[in-house]
Coordinates of C-alpha atoms and ligand atoms in Angstrom, one line a residue:
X1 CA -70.5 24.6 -41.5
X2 CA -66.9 24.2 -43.1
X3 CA -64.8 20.7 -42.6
X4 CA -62.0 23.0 -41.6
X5 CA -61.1 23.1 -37.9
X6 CA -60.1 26.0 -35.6
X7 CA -56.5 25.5 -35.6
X8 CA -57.1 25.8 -31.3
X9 CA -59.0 22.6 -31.6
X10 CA -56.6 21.0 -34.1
X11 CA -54.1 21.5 -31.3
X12 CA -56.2 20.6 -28.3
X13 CA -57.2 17.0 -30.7
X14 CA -54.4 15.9 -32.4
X15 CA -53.9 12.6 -32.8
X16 CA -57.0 12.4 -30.1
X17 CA -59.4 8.7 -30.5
X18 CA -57.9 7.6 -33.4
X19 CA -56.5 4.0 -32.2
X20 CA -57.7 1.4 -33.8
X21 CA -56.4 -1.1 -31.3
X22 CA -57.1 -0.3 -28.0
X23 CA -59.8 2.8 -28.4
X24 CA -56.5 4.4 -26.4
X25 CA -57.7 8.6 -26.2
X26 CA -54.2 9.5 -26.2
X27 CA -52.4 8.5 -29.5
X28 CA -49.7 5.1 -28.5
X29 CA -46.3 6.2 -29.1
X30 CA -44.2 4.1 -31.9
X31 CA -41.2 3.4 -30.9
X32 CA -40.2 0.4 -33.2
X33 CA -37.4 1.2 -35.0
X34 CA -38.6 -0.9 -38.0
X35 CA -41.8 -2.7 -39.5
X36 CA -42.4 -5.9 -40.8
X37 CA -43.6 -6.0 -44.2
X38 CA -46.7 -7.7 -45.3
X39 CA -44.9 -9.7 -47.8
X40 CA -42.3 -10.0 -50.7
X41 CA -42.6 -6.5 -51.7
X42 CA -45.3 -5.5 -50.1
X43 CA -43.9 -3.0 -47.1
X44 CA -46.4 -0.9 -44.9
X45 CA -46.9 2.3 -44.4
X46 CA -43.9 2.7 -42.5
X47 CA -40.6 0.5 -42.6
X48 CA -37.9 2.4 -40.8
X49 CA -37.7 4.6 -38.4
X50 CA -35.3 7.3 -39.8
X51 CA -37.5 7.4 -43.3
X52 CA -40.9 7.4 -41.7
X53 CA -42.5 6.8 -37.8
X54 CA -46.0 6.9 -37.0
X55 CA -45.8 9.3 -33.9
X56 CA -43.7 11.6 -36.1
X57 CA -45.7 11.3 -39.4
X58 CA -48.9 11.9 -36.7
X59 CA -46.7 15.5 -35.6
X60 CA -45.5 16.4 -39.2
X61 CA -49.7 16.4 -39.8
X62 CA -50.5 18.4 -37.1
X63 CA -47.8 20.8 -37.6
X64 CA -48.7 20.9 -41.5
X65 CA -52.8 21.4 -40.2
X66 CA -51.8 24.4 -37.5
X67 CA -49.4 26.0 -40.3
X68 CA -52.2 25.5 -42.9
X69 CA -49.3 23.5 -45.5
X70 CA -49.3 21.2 -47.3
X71 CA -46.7 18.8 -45.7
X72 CA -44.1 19.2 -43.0
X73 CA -40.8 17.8 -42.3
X74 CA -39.9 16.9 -38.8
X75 CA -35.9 17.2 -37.7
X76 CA -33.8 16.5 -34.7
X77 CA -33.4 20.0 -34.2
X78 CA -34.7 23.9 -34.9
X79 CA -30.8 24.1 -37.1
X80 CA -31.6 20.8 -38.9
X81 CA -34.7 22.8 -40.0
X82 CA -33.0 26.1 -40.8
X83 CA -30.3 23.7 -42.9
X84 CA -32.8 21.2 -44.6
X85 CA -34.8 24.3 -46.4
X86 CA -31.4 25.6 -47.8
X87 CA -30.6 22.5 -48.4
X88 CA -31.5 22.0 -52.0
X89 CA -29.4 25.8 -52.9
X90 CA -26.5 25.6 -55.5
X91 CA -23.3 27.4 -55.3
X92 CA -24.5 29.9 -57.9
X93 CA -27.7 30.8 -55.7
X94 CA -27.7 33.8 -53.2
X95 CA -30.2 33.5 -50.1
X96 CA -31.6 36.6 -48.6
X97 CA -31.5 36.5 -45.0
X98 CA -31.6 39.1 -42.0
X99 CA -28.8 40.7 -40.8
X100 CA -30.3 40.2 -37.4
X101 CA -31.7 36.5 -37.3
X102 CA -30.9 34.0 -34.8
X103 CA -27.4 33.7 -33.7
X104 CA -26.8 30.0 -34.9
X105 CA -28.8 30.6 -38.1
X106 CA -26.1 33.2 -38.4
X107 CA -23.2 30.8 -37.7
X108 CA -24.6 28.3 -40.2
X109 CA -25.1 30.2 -43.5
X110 CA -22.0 31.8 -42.7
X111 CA -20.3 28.5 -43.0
X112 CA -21.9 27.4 -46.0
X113 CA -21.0 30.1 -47.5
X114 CA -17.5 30.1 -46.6
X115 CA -17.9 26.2 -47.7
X116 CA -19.4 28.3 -51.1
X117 CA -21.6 25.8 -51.0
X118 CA -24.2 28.9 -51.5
X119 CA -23.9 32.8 -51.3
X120 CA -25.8 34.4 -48.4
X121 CA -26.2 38.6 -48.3
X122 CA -27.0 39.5 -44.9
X123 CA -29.6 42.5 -45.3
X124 CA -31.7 44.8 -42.5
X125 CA -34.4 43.8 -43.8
X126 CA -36.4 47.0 -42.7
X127 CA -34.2 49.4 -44.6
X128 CA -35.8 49.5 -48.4
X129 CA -32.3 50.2 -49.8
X130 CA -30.7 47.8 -48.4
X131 CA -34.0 45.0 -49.3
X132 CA -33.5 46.9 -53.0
X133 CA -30.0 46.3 -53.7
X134 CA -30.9 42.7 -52.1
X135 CA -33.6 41.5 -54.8
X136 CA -31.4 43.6 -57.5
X137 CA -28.7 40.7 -56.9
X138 CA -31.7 37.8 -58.1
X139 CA -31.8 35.9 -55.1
X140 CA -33.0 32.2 -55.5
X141 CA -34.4 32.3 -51.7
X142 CA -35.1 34.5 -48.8
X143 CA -35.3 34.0 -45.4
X144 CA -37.9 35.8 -42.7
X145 CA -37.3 36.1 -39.1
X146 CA -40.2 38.3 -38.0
X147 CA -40.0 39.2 -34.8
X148 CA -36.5 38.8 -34.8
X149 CA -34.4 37.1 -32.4
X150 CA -33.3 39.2 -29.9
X151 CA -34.5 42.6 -30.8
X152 CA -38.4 41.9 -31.8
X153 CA -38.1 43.4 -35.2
X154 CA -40.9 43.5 -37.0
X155 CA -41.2 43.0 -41.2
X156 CA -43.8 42.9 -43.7
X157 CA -44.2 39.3 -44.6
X158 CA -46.9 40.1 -47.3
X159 CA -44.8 42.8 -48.7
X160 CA -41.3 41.2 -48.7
X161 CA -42.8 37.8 -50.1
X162 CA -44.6 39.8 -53.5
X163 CA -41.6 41.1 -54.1
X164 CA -39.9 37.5 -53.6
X165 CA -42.1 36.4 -56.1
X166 CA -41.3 38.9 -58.5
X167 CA -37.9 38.2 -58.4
X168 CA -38.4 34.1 -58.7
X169 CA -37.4 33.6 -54.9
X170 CA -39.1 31.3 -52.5
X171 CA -39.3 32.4 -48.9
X172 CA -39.0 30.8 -45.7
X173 CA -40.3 32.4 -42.0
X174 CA -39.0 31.2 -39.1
X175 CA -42.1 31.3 -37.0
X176 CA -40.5 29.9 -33.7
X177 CA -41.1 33.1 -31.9
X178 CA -45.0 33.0 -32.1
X179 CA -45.5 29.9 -33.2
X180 CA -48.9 28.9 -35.2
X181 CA -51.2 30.3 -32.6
X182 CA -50.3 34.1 -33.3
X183 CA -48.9 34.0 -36.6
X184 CA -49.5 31.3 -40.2
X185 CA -46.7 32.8 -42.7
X186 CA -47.9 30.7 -45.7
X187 CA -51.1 32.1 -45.7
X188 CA -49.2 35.7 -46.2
X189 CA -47.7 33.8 -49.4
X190 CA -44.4 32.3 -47.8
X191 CA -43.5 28.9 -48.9
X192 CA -41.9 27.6 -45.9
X193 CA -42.2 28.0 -42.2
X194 CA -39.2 27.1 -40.1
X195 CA -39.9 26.1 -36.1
X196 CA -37.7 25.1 -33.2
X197 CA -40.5 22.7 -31.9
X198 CA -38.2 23.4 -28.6
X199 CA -39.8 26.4 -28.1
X200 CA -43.5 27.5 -28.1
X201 CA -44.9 24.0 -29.7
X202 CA -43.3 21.6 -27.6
X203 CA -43.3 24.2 -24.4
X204 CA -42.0 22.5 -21.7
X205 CA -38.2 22.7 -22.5
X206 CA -37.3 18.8 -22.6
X207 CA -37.2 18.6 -26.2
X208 CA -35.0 19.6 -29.0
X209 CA -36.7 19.6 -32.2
X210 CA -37.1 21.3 -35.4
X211 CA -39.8 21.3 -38.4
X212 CA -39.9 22.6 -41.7
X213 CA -43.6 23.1 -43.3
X214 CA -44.1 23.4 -47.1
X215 CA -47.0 25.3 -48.7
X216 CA -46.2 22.5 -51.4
X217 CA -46.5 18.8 -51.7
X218 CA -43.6 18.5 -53.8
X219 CA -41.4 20.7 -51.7
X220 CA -42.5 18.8 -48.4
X221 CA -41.6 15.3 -51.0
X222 CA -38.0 16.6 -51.5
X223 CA -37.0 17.8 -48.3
X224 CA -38.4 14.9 -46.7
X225 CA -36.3 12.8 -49.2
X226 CA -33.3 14.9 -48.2
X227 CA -33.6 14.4 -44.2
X228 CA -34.1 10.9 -44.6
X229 CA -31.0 10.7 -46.9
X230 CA -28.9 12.9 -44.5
X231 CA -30.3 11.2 -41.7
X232 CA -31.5 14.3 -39.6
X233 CA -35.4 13.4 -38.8
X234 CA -36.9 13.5 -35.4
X235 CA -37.1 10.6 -32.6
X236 CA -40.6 9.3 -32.1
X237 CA -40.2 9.9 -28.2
X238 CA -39.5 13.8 -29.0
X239 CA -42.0 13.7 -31.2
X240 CA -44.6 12.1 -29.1
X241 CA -44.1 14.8 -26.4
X242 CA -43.7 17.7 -28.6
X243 CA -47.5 16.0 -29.6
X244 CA -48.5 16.1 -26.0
X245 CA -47.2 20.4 -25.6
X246 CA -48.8 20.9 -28.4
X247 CA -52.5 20.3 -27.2
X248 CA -52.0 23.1 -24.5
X249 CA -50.0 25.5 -27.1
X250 CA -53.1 28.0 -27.3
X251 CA -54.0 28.8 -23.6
X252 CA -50.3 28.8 -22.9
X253 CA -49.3 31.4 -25.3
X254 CA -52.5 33.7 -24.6
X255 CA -51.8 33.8 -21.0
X256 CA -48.0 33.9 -21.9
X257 CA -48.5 37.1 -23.9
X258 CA -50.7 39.1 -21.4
X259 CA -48.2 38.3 -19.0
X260 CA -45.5 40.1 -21.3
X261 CA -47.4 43.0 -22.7
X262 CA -48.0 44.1 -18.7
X263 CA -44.0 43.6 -17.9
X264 CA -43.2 45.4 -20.8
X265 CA -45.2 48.2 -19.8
X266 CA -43.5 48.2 -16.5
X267 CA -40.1 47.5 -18.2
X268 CA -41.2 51.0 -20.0
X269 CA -41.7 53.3 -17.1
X270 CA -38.1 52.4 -15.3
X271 CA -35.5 54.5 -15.3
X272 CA -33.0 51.9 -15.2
X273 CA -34.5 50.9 -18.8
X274 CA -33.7 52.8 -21.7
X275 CA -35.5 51.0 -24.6
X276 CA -37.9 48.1 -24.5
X277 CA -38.2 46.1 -27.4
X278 CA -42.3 44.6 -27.7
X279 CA -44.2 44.7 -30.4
X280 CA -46.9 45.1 -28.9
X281 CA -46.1 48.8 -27.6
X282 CA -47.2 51.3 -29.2
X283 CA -43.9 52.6 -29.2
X284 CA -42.4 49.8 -30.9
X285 CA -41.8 50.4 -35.0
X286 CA -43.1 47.1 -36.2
X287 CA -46.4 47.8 -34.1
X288 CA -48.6 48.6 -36.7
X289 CA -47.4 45.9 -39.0
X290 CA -47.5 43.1 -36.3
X291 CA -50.9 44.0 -36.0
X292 CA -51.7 43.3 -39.7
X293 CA -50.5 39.9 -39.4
X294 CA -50.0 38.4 -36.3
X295 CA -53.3 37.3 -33.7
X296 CA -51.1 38.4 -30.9
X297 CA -47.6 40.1 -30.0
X298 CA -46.3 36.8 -28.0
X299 CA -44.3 36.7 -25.2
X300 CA -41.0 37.5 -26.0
X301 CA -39.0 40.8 -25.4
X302 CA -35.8 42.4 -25.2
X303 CA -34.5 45.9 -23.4
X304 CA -31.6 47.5 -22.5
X305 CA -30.5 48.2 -19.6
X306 CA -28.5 51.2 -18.4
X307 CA -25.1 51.0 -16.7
X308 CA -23.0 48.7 -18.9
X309 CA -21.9 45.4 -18.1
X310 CA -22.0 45.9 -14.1
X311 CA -25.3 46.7 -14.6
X312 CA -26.3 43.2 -16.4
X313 CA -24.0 41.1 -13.8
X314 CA -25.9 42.0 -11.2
X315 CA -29.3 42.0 -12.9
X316 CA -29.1 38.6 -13.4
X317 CA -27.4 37.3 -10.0
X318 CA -30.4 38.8 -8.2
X319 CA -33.5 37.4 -10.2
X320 CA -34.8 34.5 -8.3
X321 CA -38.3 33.9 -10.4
X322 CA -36.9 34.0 -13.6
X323 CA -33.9 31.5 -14.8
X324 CA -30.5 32.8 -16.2
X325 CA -30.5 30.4 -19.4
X326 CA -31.0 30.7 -23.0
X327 CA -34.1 29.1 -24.8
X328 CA -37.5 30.4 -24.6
X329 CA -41.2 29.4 -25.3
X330 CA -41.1 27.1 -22.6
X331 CA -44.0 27.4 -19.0
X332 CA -41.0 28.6 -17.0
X333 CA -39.7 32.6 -17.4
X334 CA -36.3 32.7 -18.4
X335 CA -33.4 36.2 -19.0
X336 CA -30.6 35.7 -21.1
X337 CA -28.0 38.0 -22.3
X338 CA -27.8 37.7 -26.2
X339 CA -24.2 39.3 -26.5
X340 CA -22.7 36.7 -24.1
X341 CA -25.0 33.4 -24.2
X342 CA -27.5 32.7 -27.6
X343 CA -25.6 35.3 -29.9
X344 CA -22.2 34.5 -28.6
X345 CA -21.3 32.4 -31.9
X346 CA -21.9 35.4 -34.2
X347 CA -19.1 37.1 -35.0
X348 CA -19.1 40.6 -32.9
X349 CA -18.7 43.0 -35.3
X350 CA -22.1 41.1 -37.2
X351 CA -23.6 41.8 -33.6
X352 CA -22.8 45.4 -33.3
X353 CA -24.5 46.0 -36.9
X354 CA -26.9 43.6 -36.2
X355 CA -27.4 46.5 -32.8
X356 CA -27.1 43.6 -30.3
X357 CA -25.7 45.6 -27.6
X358 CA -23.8 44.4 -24.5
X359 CA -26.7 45.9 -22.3
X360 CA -29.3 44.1 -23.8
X361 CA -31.3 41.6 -21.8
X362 CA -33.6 39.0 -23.1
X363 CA -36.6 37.8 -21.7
X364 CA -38.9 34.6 -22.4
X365 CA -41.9 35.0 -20.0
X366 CA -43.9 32.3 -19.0
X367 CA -46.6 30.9 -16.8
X368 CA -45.7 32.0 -13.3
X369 CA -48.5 34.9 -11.7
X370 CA -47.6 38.0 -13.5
X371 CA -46.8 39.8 -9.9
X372 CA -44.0 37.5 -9.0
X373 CA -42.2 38.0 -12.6
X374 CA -42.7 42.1 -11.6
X375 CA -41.7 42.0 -8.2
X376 CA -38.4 40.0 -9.3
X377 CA -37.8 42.6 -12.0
X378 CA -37.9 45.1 -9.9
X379 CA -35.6 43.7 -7.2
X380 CA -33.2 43.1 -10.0
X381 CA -33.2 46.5 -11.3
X382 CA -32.9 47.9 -8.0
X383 CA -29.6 45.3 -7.4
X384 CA -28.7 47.0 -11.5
X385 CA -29.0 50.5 -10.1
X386 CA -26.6 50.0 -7.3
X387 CA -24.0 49.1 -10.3
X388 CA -24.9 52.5 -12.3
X389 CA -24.6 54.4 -9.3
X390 CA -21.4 53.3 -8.4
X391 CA -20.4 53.6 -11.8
X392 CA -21.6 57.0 -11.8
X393 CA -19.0 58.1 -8.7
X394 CA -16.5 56.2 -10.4
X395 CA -16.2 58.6 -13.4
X396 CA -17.2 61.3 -11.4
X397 CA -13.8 60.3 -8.7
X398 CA -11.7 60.0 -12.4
Ligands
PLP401 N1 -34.6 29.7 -34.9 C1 -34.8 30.6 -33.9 C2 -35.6 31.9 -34.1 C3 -34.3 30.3 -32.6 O1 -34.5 31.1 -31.6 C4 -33.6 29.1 -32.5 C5 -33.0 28.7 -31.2 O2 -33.0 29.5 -30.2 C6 -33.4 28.2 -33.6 C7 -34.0 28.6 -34.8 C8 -32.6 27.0 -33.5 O3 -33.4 26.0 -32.8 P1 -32.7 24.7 -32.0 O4 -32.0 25.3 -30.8 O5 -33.9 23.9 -31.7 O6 -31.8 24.1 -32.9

């Protein structure tokens, strides 16, 4: 018998019979802004709200448990996250990160590097020449977003953070897209995992939220230090029901992923498709390594469609199941269109490289019955074929 919990059960019982006061099962929300102190000098474990709350210490814990760290920061936001781990870079250190992240991580190390506040090389990080001439410029940090947002790349954590360590650079893995359930980054030798708690751990789309967890005490001391100082840490009501999604986070995701492995499959075998991006197809080129080390393959994916920008329009007018919006990891299925709506801020010729086409279509699927979600794709790429035929005459007539 080991001490250590399953990290299912450390979701399903966070926080679960521990009040002192009332025996309440479900852990009281703090929203006090402040505390009284016990006496001259003698303050409690918590006296204000932005340094430290007892609902979001009780989240930084469980976020800390699920990513097996050793602390964990919680912020107002998944970009307070991605800014509070680069926060402690000089202007004389380059960060590593993917040519191909998300499109507001983009946005924001661009501008702090045109702030030179720090230098940022944007690398494809599965091209070995490119990751060469990368750790040949002695990077101070690198950052991971595996699988990428929106095309589902897959990289070698393992791999990419021995040679990090070589080189003297910490890494950090945004692990938004599969969240704790399906994939634990700091046990593959990362030092920090990155989440927008707005996604998969909160899961229910009414919270904005962000954490940062630290393989190390002292890095989870300083960065903690830094949000409180910059003011950026999480509310105790977001917390609390980023708490409450959290306790289902398991059986969401595993029914969540099924779901999206059998609409990719279908996605596969359409005509109107002419690339699905999944890692867990076979066809996919980061199969075999998201087998090595994630539990799952999530439920996220990405294909293009054929028949240009007509094509897209009318996709995503007739979809009635699914949601035309951006954000993901939430019970309800949503498309978006990366190009126009979550990569819109990066600049376009970044989201050519980056092979973000205008075709591409981007799909969070959740909870509804898998043959609804079908049926509705299909409807919509029967409504995207009528735009690639007439599309098809129209050249032909020119
Ligand atoms: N990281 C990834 C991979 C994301 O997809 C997002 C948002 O979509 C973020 C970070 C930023 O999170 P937030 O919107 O909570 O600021």
């Amino acid at each position: 018998m080991t001490n250590r919990k399953d990290p299912q059960t450390v979701a399903a019982r966070t926080g679960i019979a521990s009040d002192t006061a009332f025996g309440a099962v479900v852990p009281p929300i703090y929203l006090s802004t402040t505390y009284s102190f016990e006496g001259f000098e003698r303050a409690r474990a918590h006296d204000y709200s932005r340094t430290s709350n007892p609902t979001r210490a009780l989240l930084a814990e469980t976020l800390a448990d699920l990513e097996g760290g050793q602390g964990a920061v919680v912020v107002s936001s998944g970009m307070a996250a991605v800014d509070l781990t680069f926060s402690q870079l000089r202007s004389h250190n380059l960060l590593i990160a993917p040519h191909d992240c998300y499109g507001g991580t983009h946005r924001l190390l661009s501008a702090r590097r045109d702030l030179k506040q720090f230098d940022v090389m944007f690398v494809d990080m599965g091209d070995p020449r490119q990751l060469d001439a990368a750790f040949a410029a002695s990077p101070a940090m690198v950052l991971i977003e595996t699988p990428s947002n929106p095309l589902m790349r897959v990289v070698d954590i393992r791999a990419i953070t021995e040679r990090a360590k070589k080189a003297g650079a910490k890494v950090a893995v945004d692990n938004t897209f599969l969240s704790p359930a399906l994939q634990r980054p700091l046990e593959l030798g990362a030092h920090y995992v990155i989440h927008s708690t707005t996604k998969y751990l909160n899961g229910h789309s009414d919270v904005v939220g962000g954490a940062v967890v630290c393989a190390d005490k002292a890095d989870a001391d300083t960065l903690a230090a830094w949000a409180n100082i910059v003011g950026v840490t999480g509310s105790a009501f977001d917390s609390y029901l980023t708490l409450r999604g959290i306790r289902t986070l398991f059986p969401r995701v595993a029914q969540q992923q099924q779901t999206a492995l059998a609409i990719a499959k279908h996605l596969e075998g359409s005509p109107m498709v002419s690339k699905v991006h999944y890692p867990g197809l076979p066809s996919h080129a980061g199969h075999a390594i998201a087998k090595t080390q994630q539990s799952g393959f999530g439920a996220m994916l990405s294909f293009e469609l054929t028949g240009g920008t007509d094509a897209v329009r009318r996709f995503v007018e007739a979809v009635q199941v699914f949601t035309l919006a951006e954000s993901l990891g939430g019970v309800e299925s949503l498309v978006a269109h990366p190009a126009t709506m979550t990569h819109v801020g990066m600049d376009p010729d970044a989201r050519r490289a980056a092979g973000i086409t205008d075709g591409l279509l981007r799909i969070s699927v959740g909870l509804e019955a898998e043959r609804d979600l079908i049926e509705d794709l299909e409807s919509a790429l029967d409504a995207a074929s009528k735009a690639d035929a007439a599309n098809a005459k129209q050249a032909r007539a020119s």
